[in-house]
mmCIF file of the C-alpha atoms, coordinates in Angstrom:
data_MODEL
# 
_entry.id   MODEL 
# 
loop_
_atom_site.group_PDB 
_atom_site.id 
_atom_site.type_symbol 
_atom_site.label_atom_id 
_atom_site.label_alt_id 
_atom_site.label_comp_id 
_atom_site.label_asym_id 
_atom_site.label_entity_id 
_atom_site.label_seq_id 
_atom_site.pdbx_PDB_ins_code 
_atom_site.Cartn_x 
_atom_site.Cartn_y 
_atom_site.Cartn_z 
_atom_site.occupancy 
_atom_site.B_iso_or_equiv 
_atom_site.pdbx_formal_charge 
_atom_site.auth_seq_id 
_atom_site.auth_comp_id 
_atom_site.auth_asym_id 
_atom_site.auth_atom_id 
_atom_site.pdbx_PDB_model_num 
ATOM 1   C CA . MET A 1 1   ? 307.104 -20.278 154.677 1.00 0.00 ? 1   MET A CA 1 
ATOM 2   C CA . LEU A 1 2   ? 306.802 -16.839 156.469 1.00 0.00 ? 2   LEU A CA 1 
ATOM 3   C CA . LEU A 1 3   ? 309.398 -17.733 159.060 1.00 0.00 ? 3   LEU A CA 1 
ATOM 4   C CA . HIS A 1 4   ? 311.851 -18.800 156.420 1.00 0.00 ? 4   HIS A CA 1 
ATOM 5   C CA . ARG A 1 5   ? 311.460 -15.620 154.339 1.00 0.00 ? 5   ARG A CA 1 
ATOM 6   C CA . LEU A 1 6   ? 311.713 -13.344 157.418 1.00 0.00 ? 6   LEU A CA 1 
ATOM 7   C CA . LEU A 1 7   ? 315.151 -15.199 158.454 1.00 0.00 ? 7   LEU A CA 1 
ATOM 8   C CA . THR A 1 8   ? 316.672 -15.346 154.800 1.00 0.00 ? 8   THR A CA 1 
ATOM 9   C CA . ASP A 1 9   ? 315.515 -12.578 152.691 1.00 0.00 ? 9   ASP A CA 1 
ATOM 10  C CA . ASP A 1 10  ? 317.157 -9.255  152.476 1.00 0.00 ? 10  ASP A CA 1 
ATOM 11  C CA . PRO A 1 11  ? 315.308 -6.985  154.940 1.00 0.00 ? 11  PRO A CA 1 
ATOM 12  C CA . THR A 1 12  ? 316.414 -4.055  153.316 1.00 0.00 ? 12  THR A CA 1 
ATOM 13  C CA . PRO A 1 13  ? 313.342 -1.674  152.749 1.00 0.00 ? 13  PRO A CA 1 
ATOM 14  C CA . HIS A 1 14  ? 312.252 -1.099  149.091 1.00 0.00 ? 14  HIS A CA 1 
ATOM 15  C CA . ALA A 1 15  ? 312.915 2.695   148.759 1.00 0.00 ? 15  ALA A CA 1 
ATOM 16  C CA . ALA A 1 16  ? 310.108 4.466   146.889 1.00 0.00 ? 16  ALA A CA 1 
ATOM 17  C CA . GLU A 1 17  ? 309.006 7.925   146.515 1.00 0.00 ? 17  GLU A CA 1 
ATOM 18  C CA . THR A 1 18  ? 305.322 7.214   145.874 1.00 0.00 ? 18  THR A CA 1 
ATOM 19  C CA . LEU A 1 19  ? 302.937 4.702   146.180 1.00 0.00 ? 19  LEU A CA 1 
ATOM 20  C CA . ASP A 1 20  ? 302.893 4.113   142.428 1.00 0.00 ? 20  ASP A CA 1 
ATOM 21  C CA . ALA A 1 21  ? 306.729 3.302   142.777 1.00 0.00 ? 21  ALA A CA 1 
ATOM 22  C CA . PHE A 1 22  ? 306.192 0.924   145.931 1.00 0.00 ? 22  PHE A CA 1 
ATOM 23  C CA . TRP A 1 23  ? 303.182 -1.116  144.600 1.00 0.00 ? 23  TRP A CA 1 
ATOM 24  C CA . PRO A 1 24  ? 304.917 -3.172  141.643 1.00 0.00 ? 24  PRO A CA 1 
ATOM 25  C CA . ARG A 1 25  ? 307.728 -3.915  143.869 1.00 0.00 ? 25  ARG A CA 1 
ATOM 26  C CA . HIS A 1 26  ? 305.631 -5.068  146.528 1.00 0.00 ? 26  HIS A CA 1 
ATOM 27  C CA . THR A 1 27  ? 303.466 -7.082  144.328 1.00 0.00 ? 27  THR A CA 1 
ATOM 28  C CA . ALA A 1 28  ? 306.698 -8.772  143.094 1.00 0.00 ? 28  ALA A CA 1 
ATOM 29  C CA . TRP A 1 29  ? 307.957 -9.249  146.220 1.00 0.00 ? 29  TRP A CA 1 
ATOM 30  C CA . VAL A 1 30  ? 305.147 -11.281 147.652 1.00 0.00 ? 30  VAL A CA 1 
ATOM 31  C CA . GLU A 1 31  ? 303.959 -13.042 144.265 1.00 0.00 ? 31  GLU A CA 1 
ATOM 32  C CA . SER A 1 32  ? 304.659 -16.563 145.691 1.00 0.00 ? 32  SER A CA 1 
ATOM 33  C CA . VAL A 1 33  ? 302.940 -15.976 149.084 1.00 0.00 ? 33  VAL A CA 1 
ATOM 34  C CA . GLU A 1 34  ? 299.470 -17.367 149.333 1.00 0.00 ? 34  GLU A CA 1 
ATOM 35  C CA . ARG A 1 35  ? 298.142 -16.238 152.993 1.00 0.00 ? 35  ARG A CA 1 
ATOM 36  C CA . PRO A 1 36  ? 297.116 -12.563 153.271 1.00 0.00 ? 36  PRO A CA 1 
ATOM 37  C CA . TYR A 1 37  ? 298.808 -12.379 156.688 1.00 0.00 ? 37  TYR A CA 1 
ATOM 38  C CA . ASP A 1 38  ? 301.941 -13.397 155.371 1.00 0.00 ? 38  ASP A CA 1 
ATOM 39  C CA . ARG A 1 39  ? 301.509 -10.902 152.430 1.00 0.00 ? 39  ARG A CA 1 
ATOM 40  C CA . ALA A 1 40  ? 300.797 -8.131  154.986 1.00 0.00 ? 40  ALA A CA 1 
ATOM 41  C CA . VAL A 1 41  ? 303.974 -8.998  157.040 1.00 0.00 ? 41  VAL A CA 1 
ATOM 42  C CA . LEU A 1 42  ? 306.413 -9.359  154.477 1.00 0.00 ? 42  LEU A CA 1 
ATOM 43  C CA . GLY A 1 43  ? 305.043 -6.141  152.895 1.00 0.00 ? 43  GLY A CA 1 
ATOM 44  C CA . ALA A 1 44  ? 305.547 -4.267  156.159 1.00 0.00 ? 44  ALA A CA 1 
ATOM 45  C CA . LEU A 1 45  ? 308.965 -5.528  156.500 1.00 0.00 ? 45  LEU A CA 1 
ATOM 46  C CA . ARG A 1 46  ? 309.968 -4.162  153.124 1.00 0.00 ? 46  ARG A CA 1 
ATOM 47  C CA . ALA A 1 47  ? 308.166 -0.804  153.004 1.00 0.00 ? 47  ALA A CA 1 
ATOM 48  C CA . ASP A 1 48  ? 310.270 2.229   153.810 1.00 0.00 ? 48  ASP A CA 1 
ATOM 49  C CA . ARG A 1 49  ? 307.527 4.036   155.443 1.00 0.00 ? 49  ARG A CA 1 
ATOM 50  C CA . VAL A 1 50  ? 304.432 3.399   157.721 1.00 0.00 ? 50  VAL A CA 1 
ATOM 51  C CA . GLY A 1 51  ? 302.058 4.552   154.898 1.00 0.00 ? 51  GLY A CA 1 
ATOM 52  C CA . PHE A 1 52  ? 303.200 1.815   152.706 1.00 0.00 ? 52  PHE A CA 1 
ATOM 53  C CA . ALA A 1 53  ? 303.421 -0.859  155.396 1.00 0.00 ? 53  ALA A CA 1 
ATOM 54  C CA . PHE A 1 54  ? 299.833 0.041   155.841 1.00 0.00 ? 54  PHE A CA 1 
ATOM 55  C CA . VAL A 1 55  ? 298.728 -0.310  152.242 1.00 0.00 ? 55  VAL A CA 1 
ATOM 56  C CA . ALA A 1 56  ? 300.352 -3.905  152.274 1.00 0.00 ? 56  ALA A CA 1 
ATOM 57  C CA . GLY A 1 57  ? 298.287 -4.740  155.115 1.00 0.00 ? 57  GLY A CA 1 
ATOM 58  C CA . TYR A 1 58  ? 295.169 -2.975  154.372 1.00 0.00 ? 58  TYR A CA 1 
ATOM 59  C CA . ARG A 1 59  ? 295.108 -4.801  150.413 1.00 0.00 ? 59  ARG A CA 1 
ATOM 60  C CA . ALA A 1 60  ? 295.993 -8.096  152.209 1.00 0.00 ? 60  ALA A CA 1 
ATOM 61  C CA . ALA A 1 61  ? 293.034 -7.789  154.721 1.00 0.00 ? 61  ALA A CA 1 
ATOM 62  C CA . LEU A 1 62  ? 290.514 -6.765  151.865 1.00 0.00 ? 62  LEU A CA 1 
ATOM 63  C CA . TYR A 1 63  ? 292.093 -9.824  149.937 1.00 0.00 ? 63  TYR A CA 1 
ATOM 64  C CA . ALA A 1 64  ? 291.315 -12.142 152.796 1.00 0.00 ? 64  ALA A CA 1 
ATOM 65  C CA . LEU A 1 65  ? 287.726 -10.955 153.181 1.00 0.00 ? 65  LEU A CA 1 
ATOM 66  C CA . ALA A 1 66  ? 287.212 -11.101 149.063 1.00 0.00 ? 66  ALA A CA 1 
ATOM 67  C CA . PRO A 1 67  ? 289.437 -13.491 147.538 1.00 0.00 ? 67  PRO A CA 1 
ATOM 68  C CA . ALA A 1 68  ? 287.758 -12.848 144.233 1.00 0.00 ? 68  ALA A CA 1 
ATOM 69  C CA . LEU A 1 69  ? 289.406 -9.217  144.073 1.00 0.00 ? 69  LEU A CA 1 
ATOM 70  C CA . GLY A 1 70  ? 292.617 -10.818 143.049 1.00 0.00 ? 70  GLY A CA 1 
ATOM 71  C CA . ARG A 1 71  ? 295.888 -9.747  144.779 1.00 0.00 ? 71  ARG A CA 1 
ATOM 72  C CA . HIS A 1 72  ? 297.679 -7.197  142.769 1.00 0.00 ? 72  HIS A CA 1 
ATOM 73  C CA . ASP A 1 73  ? 295.047 -4.309  141.981 1.00 0.00 ? 73  ASP A CA 1 
ATOM 74  C CA . LEU A 1 74  ? 294.768 -1.675  144.745 1.00 0.00 ? 74  LEU A CA 1 
ATOM 75  C CA . VAL A 1 75  ? 291.350 -1.797  146.078 1.00 0.00 ? 75  VAL A CA 1 
ATOM 76  C CA . ALA A 1 76  ? 289.616 0.844   148.565 1.00 0.00 ? 76  ALA A CA 1 
ATOM 77  C CA . LEU A 1 77  ? 286.530 0.041   150.970 1.00 0.00 ? 77  LEU A CA 1 
ATOM 78  C CA . CYS A 1 78  ? 284.256 2.950   150.873 1.00 0.00 ? 78  CYS A CA 1 
ATOM 79  C CA . ALA A 1 79  ? 282.267 2.882   154.115 1.00 0.00 ? 79  ALA A CA 1 
ATOM 80  C CA . THR A 1 80  ? 282.408 6.275   155.878 1.00 0.00 ? 80  THR A CA 1 
ATOM 81  C CA . GLU A 1 81  ? 280.004 8.712   155.472 1.00 0.00 ? 81  GLU A CA 1 
ATOM 82  C CA . ALA A 1 82  ? 278.964 12.424  156.870 1.00 0.00 ? 82  ALA A CA 1 
ATOM 83  C CA . ALA A 1 83  ? 277.443 10.592  159.950 1.00 0.00 ? 83  ALA A CA 1 
ATOM 84  C CA . GLY A 1 84  ? 280.382 8.327   160.266 1.00 0.00 ? 84  GLY A CA 1 
ATOM 85  C CA . ASN A 1 85  ? 280.861 4.647   159.463 1.00 0.00 ? 85  ASN A CA 1 
ATOM 86  C CA . HIS A 1 86  ? 278.768 2.657   161.865 1.00 0.00 ? 86  HIS A CA 1 
ATOM 87  C CA . PRO A 1 87  ? 275.993 0.591   160.142 1.00 0.00 ? 87  PRO A CA 1 
ATOM 88  C CA . ARG A 1 88  ? 273.375 3.129   161.194 1.00 0.00 ? 88  ARG A CA 1 
ATOM 89  C CA . ALA A 1 89  ? 275.146 5.943   159.730 1.00 0.00 ? 89  ALA A CA 1 
ATOM 90  C CA . ILE A 1 90  ? 275.415 4.534   156.096 1.00 0.00 ? 90  ILE A CA 1 
ATOM 91  C CA . GLN A 1 91  ? 272.596 6.377   153.899 1.00 0.00 ? 91  GLN A CA 1 
ATOM 92  C CA . THR A 1 92  ? 274.143 5.207   150.652 1.00 0.00 ? 92  THR A CA 1 
ATOM 93  C CA . THR A 1 93  ? 271.557 2.825   149.081 1.00 0.00 ? 93  THR A CA 1 
ATOM 94  C CA . LEU A 1 94  ? 271.468 -0.048  146.664 1.00 0.00 ? 94  LEU A CA 1 
ATOM 95  C CA . ARG A 1 95  ? 267.919 -0.395  145.159 1.00 0.00 ? 95  ARG A CA 1 
ATOM 96  C CA . ASP A 1 96  ? 266.942 -2.160  141.950 1.00 0.00 ? 96  ASP A CA 1 
ATOM 97  C CA . GLY A 1 97  ? 270.761 -2.540  141.132 1.00 0.00 ? 97  GLY A CA 1 
ATOM 98  C CA . ARG A 1 98  ? 271.188 1.206   141.483 1.00 0.00 ? 98  ARG A CA 1 
ATOM 99  C CA . LEU A 1 99  ? 273.886 2.341   143.826 1.00 0.00 ? 99  LEU A CA 1 
ATOM 100 C CA . SER A 1 100 ? 273.017 5.971   145.190 1.00 0.00 ? 100 SER A CA 1 
ATOM 101 C CA . GLY A 1 101 ? 274.901 8.169   147.925 1.00 0.00 ? 101 GLY A CA 1 
ATOM 102 C CA . ARG A 1 102 ? 278.101 9.648   148.862 1.00 0.00 ? 102 ARG A CA 1 
ATOM 103 C CA . LYS A 1 103 ? 281.052 8.662   151.080 1.00 0.00 ? 103 LYS A CA 1 
ATOM 104 C CA . ARG A 1 104 ? 283.098 11.305  153.061 1.00 0.00 ? 104 ARG A CA 1 
ATOM 105 C CA . TRP A 1 105 ? 286.564 9.718   152.379 1.00 0.00 ? 105 TRP A CA 1 
ATOM 106 C CA . THR A 1 106 ? 288.189 6.331   151.502 1.00 0.00 ? 106 THR A CA 1 
ATOM 107 C CA . THR A 1 107 ? 291.801 5.115   151.915 1.00 0.00 ? 107 THR A CA 1 
ATOM 108 C CA . LEU A 1 108 ? 293.334 4.653   148.694 1.00 0.00 ? 108 LEU A CA 1 
ATOM 109 C CA . GLY A 1 109 ? 290.216 6.127   146.903 1.00 0.00 ? 109 GLY A CA 1 
ATOM 110 C CA . GLY A 1 110 ? 292.060 8.051   144.415 1.00 0.00 ? 110 GLY A CA 1 
ATOM 111 C CA . ARG A 1 111 ? 294.451 5.059   143.506 1.00 0.00 ? 111 ARG A CA 1 
ATOM 112 C CA . ALA A 1 112 ? 292.071 2.144   143.336 1.00 0.00 ? 112 ALA A CA 1 
ATOM 113 C CA . SER A 1 113 ? 290.952 0.360   140.327 1.00 0.00 ? 113 SER A CA 1 
ATOM 114 C CA . THR A 1 114 ? 288.182 -1.282  142.216 1.00 0.00 ? 114 THR A CA 1 
ATOM 115 C CA . LEU A 1 115 ? 286.012 0.413   144.854 1.00 0.00 ? 115 LEU A CA 1 
ATOM 116 C CA . LEU A 1 116 ? 283.962 -1.880  147.752 1.00 0.00 ? 116 LEU A CA 1 
ATOM 117 C CA . VAL A 1 117 ? 280.958 0.223   148.471 1.00 0.00 ? 117 VAL A CA 1 
ATOM 118 C CA . VAL A 1 118 ? 279.095 -0.250  151.722 1.00 0.00 ? 118 VAL A CA 1 
ATOM 119 C CA . ALA A 1 119 ? 275.326 0.364   151.108 1.00 0.00 ? 119 ALA A CA 1 
ATOM 120 C CA . SER A 1 120 ? 271.973 -0.295  152.628 1.00 0.00 ? 120 SER A CA 1 
ATOM 121 C CA . ILE A 1 121 ? 269.371 -2.429  151.070 1.00 0.00 ? 121 ILE A CA 1 
ATOM 122 C CA . GLY A 1 122 ? 266.765 -1.198  153.623 1.00 0.00 ? 122 GLY A CA 1 
ATOM 123 C CA . THR A 1 123 ? 266.014 -1.998  157.010 1.00 0.00 ? 123 THR A CA 1 
ATOM 124 C CA . ASP A 1 124 ? 265.154 -5.308  158.996 1.00 0.00 ? 124 ASP A CA 1 
ATOM 125 C CA . VAL A 1 125 ? 262.390 -5.837  161.354 1.00 0.00 ? 125 VAL A CA 1 
ATOM 126 C CA . GLU A 1 126 ? 264.328 -4.064  164.147 1.00 0.00 ? 126 GLU A CA 1 
ATOM 127 C CA . ASP A 1 127 ? 264.728 -1.114  161.950 1.00 0.00 ? 127 ASP A CA 1 
ATOM 128 C CA . LYS A 1 128 ? 268.418 -1.792  161.765 1.00 0.00 ? 128 LYS A CA 1 
ATOM 129 C CA . ASN A 1 129 ? 270.444 -1.102  158.507 1.00 0.00 ? 129 ASN A CA 1 
ATOM 130 C CA . VAL A 1 130 ? 270.881 -4.256  156.124 1.00 0.00 ? 130 VAL A CA 1 
ATOM 131 C CA . LEU A 1 131 ? 274.046 -3.792  154.438 1.00 0.00 ? 131 LEU A CA 1 
ATOM 132 C CA . ARG A 1 132 ? 275.866 -5.052  151.360 1.00 0.00 ? 132 ARG A CA 1 
ATOM 133 C CA . VAL A 1 133 ? 279.114 -4.412  149.846 1.00 0.00 ? 133 VAL A CA 1 
ATOM 134 C CA . VAL A 1 134 ? 278.955 -3.462  146.137 1.00 0.00 ? 134 VAL A CA 1 
ATOM 135 C CA . ARG A 1 135 ? 282.065 -4.106  143.755 1.00 0.00 ? 135 ARG A CA 1 
ATOM 136 C CA . VAL A 1 136 ? 282.502 -1.028  141.388 1.00 0.00 ? 136 VAL A CA 1 
ATOM 137 C CA . ARG A 1 137 ? 285.046 -0.243  139.046 1.00 0.00 ? 137 ARG A CA 1 
ATOM 138 C CA . ALA A 1 138 ? 286.838 3.152   140.106 1.00 0.00 ? 138 ALA A CA 1 
ATOM 139 C CA . ASP A 1 139 ? 286.609 4.463   136.684 1.00 0.00 ? 139 ASP A CA 1 
# 
């Protein structure tokens, strides 16, 4: 399927000034494509700038990790904190269903409808952070 599309579809990039203009075109373009890898490749093919190609791949990767997210909404993975994004640097906590902490930045954070927030639920017997990802509506 991917090879056929690469060889037969119009390779003209989707000219778009903003992510808000690119994203609906991208989702329509890859609507019938099931595999996240294929969606990423086709998205990169039609993007008119590196940033939009990255978004297509980033979103496809998040869908591969969590298919329940659906395929069209913009989603952001929120991991990086003041001390970095290594598991031992994560200080955001999830205790008794309550999420608490701060993230330094996240790709697509201001545009996402859903946030995947990496949080610690405590430490294990070796004093290593035990992490979970919490799905949070961005609003």
